[in-house]
mmCIF file of C-alpha atoms in Angstrom:
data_model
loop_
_atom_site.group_PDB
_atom_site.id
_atom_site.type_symbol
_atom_site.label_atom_id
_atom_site.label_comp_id
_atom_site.label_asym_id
_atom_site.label_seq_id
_atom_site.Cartn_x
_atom_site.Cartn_y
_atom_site.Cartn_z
ATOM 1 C CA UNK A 1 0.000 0.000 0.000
ATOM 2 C CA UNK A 2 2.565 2.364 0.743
ATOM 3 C CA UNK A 3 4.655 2.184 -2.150
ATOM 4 C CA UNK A 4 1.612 2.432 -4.370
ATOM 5 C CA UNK A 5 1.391 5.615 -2.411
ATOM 6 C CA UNK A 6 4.969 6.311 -3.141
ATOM 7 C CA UNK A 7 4.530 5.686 -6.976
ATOM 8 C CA UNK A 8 1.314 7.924 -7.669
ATOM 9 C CA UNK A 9 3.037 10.690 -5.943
ATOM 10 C CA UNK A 10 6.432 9.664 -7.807
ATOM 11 C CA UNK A 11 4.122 10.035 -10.960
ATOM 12 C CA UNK A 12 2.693 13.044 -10.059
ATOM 13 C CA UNK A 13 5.842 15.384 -9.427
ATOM 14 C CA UNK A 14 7.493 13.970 -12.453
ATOM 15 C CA UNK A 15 4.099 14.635 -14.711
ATOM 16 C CA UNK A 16 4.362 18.469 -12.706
ATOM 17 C CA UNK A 17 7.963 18.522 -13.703
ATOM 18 C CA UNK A 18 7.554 18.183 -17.308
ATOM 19 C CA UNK A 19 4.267 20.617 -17.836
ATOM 20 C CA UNK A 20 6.561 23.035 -15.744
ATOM 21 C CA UNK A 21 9.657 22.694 -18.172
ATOM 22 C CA UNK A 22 7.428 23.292 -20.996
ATOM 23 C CA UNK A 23 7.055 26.791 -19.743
ATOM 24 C CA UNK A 24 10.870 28.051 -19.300
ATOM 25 C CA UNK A 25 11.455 28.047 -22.330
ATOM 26 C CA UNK A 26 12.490 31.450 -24.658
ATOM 27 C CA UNK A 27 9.919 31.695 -27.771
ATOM 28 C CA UNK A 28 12.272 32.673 -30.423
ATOM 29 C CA UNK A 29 11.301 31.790 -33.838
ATOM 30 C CA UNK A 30 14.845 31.335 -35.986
ATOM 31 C CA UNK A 31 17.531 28.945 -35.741
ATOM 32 C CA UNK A 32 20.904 29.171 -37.156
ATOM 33 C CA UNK A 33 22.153 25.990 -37.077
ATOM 34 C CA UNK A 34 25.919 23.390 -37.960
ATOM 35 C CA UNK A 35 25.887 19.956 -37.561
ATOM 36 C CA UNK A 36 28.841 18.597 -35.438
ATOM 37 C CA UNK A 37 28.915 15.588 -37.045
ATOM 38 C CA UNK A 38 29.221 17.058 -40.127
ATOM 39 C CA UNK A 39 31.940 19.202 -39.557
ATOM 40 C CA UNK A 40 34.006 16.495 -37.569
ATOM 41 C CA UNK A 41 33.992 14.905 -41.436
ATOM 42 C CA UNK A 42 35.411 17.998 -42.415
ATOM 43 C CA UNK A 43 32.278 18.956 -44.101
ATOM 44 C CA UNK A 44 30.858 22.900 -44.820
ATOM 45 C CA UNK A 45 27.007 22.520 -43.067
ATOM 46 C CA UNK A 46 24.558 25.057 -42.172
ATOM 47 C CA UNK A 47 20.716 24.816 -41.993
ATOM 48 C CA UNK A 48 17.990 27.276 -40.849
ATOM 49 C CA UNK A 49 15.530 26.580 -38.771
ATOM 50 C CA UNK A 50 12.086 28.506 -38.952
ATOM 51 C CA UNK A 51 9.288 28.565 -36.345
ATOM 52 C CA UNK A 52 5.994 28.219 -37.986
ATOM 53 C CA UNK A 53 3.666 27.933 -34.464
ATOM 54 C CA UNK A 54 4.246 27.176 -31.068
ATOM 55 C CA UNK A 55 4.664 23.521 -31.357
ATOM 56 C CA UNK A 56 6.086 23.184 -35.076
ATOM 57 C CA UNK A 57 9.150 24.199 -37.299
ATOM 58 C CA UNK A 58 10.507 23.830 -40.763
ATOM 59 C CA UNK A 59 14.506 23.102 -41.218
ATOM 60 C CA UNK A 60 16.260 23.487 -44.955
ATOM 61 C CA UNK A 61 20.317 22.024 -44.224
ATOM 62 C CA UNK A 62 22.617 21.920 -46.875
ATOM 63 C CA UNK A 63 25.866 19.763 -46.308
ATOM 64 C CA UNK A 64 29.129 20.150 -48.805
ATOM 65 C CA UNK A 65 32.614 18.444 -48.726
ATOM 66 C CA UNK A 66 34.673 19.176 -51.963
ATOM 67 C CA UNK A 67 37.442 17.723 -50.831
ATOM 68 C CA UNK A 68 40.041 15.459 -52.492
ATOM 69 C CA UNK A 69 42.532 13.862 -49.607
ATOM 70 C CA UNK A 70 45.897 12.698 -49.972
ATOM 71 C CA UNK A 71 46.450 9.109 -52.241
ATOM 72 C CA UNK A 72 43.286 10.485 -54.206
ATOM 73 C CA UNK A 73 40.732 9.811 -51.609
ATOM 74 C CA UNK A 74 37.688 11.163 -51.772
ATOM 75 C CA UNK A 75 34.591 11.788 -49.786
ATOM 76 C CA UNK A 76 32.639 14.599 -51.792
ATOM 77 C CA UNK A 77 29.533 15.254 -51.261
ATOM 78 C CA UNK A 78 26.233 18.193 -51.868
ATOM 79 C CA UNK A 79 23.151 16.829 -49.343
ATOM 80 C CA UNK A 80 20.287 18.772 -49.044
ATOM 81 C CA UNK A 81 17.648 17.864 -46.248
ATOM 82 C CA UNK A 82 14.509 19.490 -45.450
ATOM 83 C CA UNK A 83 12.066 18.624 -42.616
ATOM 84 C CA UNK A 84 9.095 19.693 -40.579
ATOM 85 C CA UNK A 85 9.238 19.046 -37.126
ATOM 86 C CA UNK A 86 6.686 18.575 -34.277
ATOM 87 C CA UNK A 87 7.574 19.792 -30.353
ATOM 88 C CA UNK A 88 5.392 18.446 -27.852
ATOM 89 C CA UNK A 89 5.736 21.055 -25.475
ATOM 90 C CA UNK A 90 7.669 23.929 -26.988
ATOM 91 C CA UNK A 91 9.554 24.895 -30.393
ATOM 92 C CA UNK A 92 13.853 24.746 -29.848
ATOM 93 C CA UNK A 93 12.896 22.819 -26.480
ATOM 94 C CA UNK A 94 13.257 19.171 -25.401
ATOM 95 C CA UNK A 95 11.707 16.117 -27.337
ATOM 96 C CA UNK A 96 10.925 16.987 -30.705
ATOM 97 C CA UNK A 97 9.649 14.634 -33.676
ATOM 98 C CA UNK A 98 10.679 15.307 -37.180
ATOM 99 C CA UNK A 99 9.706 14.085 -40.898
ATOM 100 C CA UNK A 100 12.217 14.772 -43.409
ATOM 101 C CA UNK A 101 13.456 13.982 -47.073
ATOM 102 C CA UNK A 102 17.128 13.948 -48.453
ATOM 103 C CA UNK A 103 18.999 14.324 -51.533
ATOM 104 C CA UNK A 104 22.128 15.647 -52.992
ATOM 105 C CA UNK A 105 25.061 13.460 -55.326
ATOM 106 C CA UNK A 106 28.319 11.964 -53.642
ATOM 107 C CA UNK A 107 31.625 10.598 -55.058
ATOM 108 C CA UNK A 108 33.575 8.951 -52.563
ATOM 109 C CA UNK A 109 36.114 6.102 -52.543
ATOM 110 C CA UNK A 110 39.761 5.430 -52.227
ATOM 111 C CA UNK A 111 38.928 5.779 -48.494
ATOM 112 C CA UNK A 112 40.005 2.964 -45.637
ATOM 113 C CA UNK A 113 36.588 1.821 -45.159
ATOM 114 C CA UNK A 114 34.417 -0.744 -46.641
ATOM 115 C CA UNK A 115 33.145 -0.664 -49.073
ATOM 116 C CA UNK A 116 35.339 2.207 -50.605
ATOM 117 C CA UNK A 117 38.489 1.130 -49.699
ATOM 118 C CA UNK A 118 39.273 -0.361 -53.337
ATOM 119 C CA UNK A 119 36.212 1.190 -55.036
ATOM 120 C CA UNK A 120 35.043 4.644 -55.827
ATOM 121 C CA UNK A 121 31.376 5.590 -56.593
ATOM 122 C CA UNK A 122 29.996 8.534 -57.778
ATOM 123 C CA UNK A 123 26.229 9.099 -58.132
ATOM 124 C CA UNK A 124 23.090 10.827 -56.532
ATOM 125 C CA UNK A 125 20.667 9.597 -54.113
ATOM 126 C CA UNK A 126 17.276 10.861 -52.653
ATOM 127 C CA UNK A 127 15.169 9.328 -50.218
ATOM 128 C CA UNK A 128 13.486 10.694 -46.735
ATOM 129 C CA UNK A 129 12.394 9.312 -42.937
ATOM 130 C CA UNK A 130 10.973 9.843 -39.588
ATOM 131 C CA UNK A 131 13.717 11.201 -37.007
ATOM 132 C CA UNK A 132 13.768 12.154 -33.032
ATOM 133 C CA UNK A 133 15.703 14.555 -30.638
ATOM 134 C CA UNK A 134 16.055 16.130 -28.093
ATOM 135 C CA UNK A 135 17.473 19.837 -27.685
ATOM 136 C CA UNK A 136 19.181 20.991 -24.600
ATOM 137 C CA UNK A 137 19.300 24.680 -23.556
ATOM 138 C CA UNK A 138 22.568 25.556 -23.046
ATOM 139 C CA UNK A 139 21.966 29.438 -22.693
ATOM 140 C CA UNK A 140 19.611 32.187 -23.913
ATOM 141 C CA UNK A 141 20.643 31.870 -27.480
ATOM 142 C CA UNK A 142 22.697 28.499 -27.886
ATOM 143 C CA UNK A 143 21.464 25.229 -27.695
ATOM 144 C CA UNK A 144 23.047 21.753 -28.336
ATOM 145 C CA UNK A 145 20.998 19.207 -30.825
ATOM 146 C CA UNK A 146 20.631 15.022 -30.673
ATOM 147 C CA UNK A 147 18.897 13.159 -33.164
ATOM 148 C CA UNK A 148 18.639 10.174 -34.995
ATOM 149 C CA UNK A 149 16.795 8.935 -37.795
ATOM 150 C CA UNK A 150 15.663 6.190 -39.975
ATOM 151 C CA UNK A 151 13.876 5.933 -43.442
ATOM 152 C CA UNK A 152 14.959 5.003 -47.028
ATOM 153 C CA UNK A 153 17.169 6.268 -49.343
ATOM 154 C CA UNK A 154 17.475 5.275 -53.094
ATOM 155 C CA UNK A 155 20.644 5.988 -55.096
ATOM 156 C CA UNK A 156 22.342 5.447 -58.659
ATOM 157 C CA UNK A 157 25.987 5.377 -59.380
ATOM 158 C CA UNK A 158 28.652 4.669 -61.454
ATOM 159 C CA UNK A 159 31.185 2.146 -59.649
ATOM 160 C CA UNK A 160 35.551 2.598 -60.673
ATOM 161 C CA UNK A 161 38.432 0.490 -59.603
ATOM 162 C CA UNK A 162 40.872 2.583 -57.343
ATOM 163 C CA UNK A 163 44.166 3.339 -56.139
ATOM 164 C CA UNK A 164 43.248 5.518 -59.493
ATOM 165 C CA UNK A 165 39.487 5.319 -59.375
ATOM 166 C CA UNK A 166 39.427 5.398 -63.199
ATOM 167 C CA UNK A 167 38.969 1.841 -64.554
ATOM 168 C CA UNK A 168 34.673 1.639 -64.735
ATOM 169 C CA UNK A 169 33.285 -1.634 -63.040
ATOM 170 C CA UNK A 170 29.452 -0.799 -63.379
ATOM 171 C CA UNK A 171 27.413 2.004 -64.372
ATOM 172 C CA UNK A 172 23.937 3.355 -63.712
ATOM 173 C CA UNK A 173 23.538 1.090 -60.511
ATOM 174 C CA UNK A 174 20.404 1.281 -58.740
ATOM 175 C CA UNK A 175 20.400 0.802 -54.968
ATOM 176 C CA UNK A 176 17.660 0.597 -52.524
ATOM 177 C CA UNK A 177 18.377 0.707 -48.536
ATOM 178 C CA UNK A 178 16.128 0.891 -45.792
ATOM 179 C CA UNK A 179 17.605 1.378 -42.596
ATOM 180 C CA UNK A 180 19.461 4.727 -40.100
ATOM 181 C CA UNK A 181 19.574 7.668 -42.376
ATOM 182 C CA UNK A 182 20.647 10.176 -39.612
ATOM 183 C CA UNK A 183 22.596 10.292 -36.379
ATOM 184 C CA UNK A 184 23.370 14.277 -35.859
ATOM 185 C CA UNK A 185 25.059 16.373 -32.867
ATOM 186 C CA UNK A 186 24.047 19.976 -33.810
ATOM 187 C CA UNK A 187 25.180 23.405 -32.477
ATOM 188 C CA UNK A 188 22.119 25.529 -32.405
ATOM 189 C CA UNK A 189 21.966 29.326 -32.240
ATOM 190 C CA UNK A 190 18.649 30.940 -31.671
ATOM 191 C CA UNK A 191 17.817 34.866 -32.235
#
């Protein structure tokens, strides 16, 4: 008997808790935003985030990498991503769920992971998902970003044998994947 007790009132101050931290929240309405992630693969990325009501946004990113690395790897790509996302309690606040779709072209091989280490493939993709987060206030106008997704993605490419990446094995491959499509750690400045 007690620790039913115990539990309802356990329930109660954590259900109190959360309507509460709805509420501390600072209403701004743009986002400025970088994925970590992104730039730890020595990627340009920048999105903007756009509040459209209290409880839902809309987020254009755009990720680029022209780079060509030493031995002639190479993990170029152009990704575009835009989303609408839903926030239980309060935009650029806590949980938040998200709908998105992705697309952009890549060329990447020559690089010490398979499958690219002896193969290079150039192509496009496009596809799109359901995602999750969470967003953690770190101050009035900075907050840090977690989120992960999943969908589908389909791609076509042209596959080359490397070290040179010039010798064609296939061309005009289609691909079809279901599985994660996103795993992000994003700084987030609000105005």
């Amino acid at each position: 008997m007690a620790s039913r007790i115990i539990s309802k009132k356990l329930v109660c101050i954590v259900a109190v808790g959360f309507f509460l931290s709805c509420e501390t929240a600072f209403s701004q309405n743009v986002a400025l935003k970088t994925r970590l992630t992104n730039i730890a693969l020595l990627s340009f990325d920048l999105g903007v985030e756009v509040g459209l009501s209290q409880k839902w946004t809309a987020e254009l990113s755009a990720t680029y990498n022209p780079w060509t690395l030493a031995d002639n790897m190479k993990w170029k790509i152009l990704k575009f991503e835009p989303q609408v996302r839903y926030w239980p309690c309060q935009k650029f606040m806590g949980w938040f769920i998200s709908s998105y779709i992705h697309g952009g072209f890549f060329n990447i091989g020559n690089v010490p992971l398979p499958p690219f280490r002896d193969t290079r493939y150039e192509g496009w993709f496009l596809g799109g998902g359901i995602g999750a987060g969470y967003q953690f206030i770190l101050s009035r106008h900075f907050n840090l970003e977690l989120e992960i997704g999943g969908g589908y993605a389909y791609s076509r490419y042209d596959s080359y044998m490397c070290p040179k990446c010039g010798t064609v094995l296939s061309e005009d491959t289609p691909n079809h994947y279901w599985g994660p499509t996103k795993a992000n750690i994003t700084l987030v400045y609000l105005f």
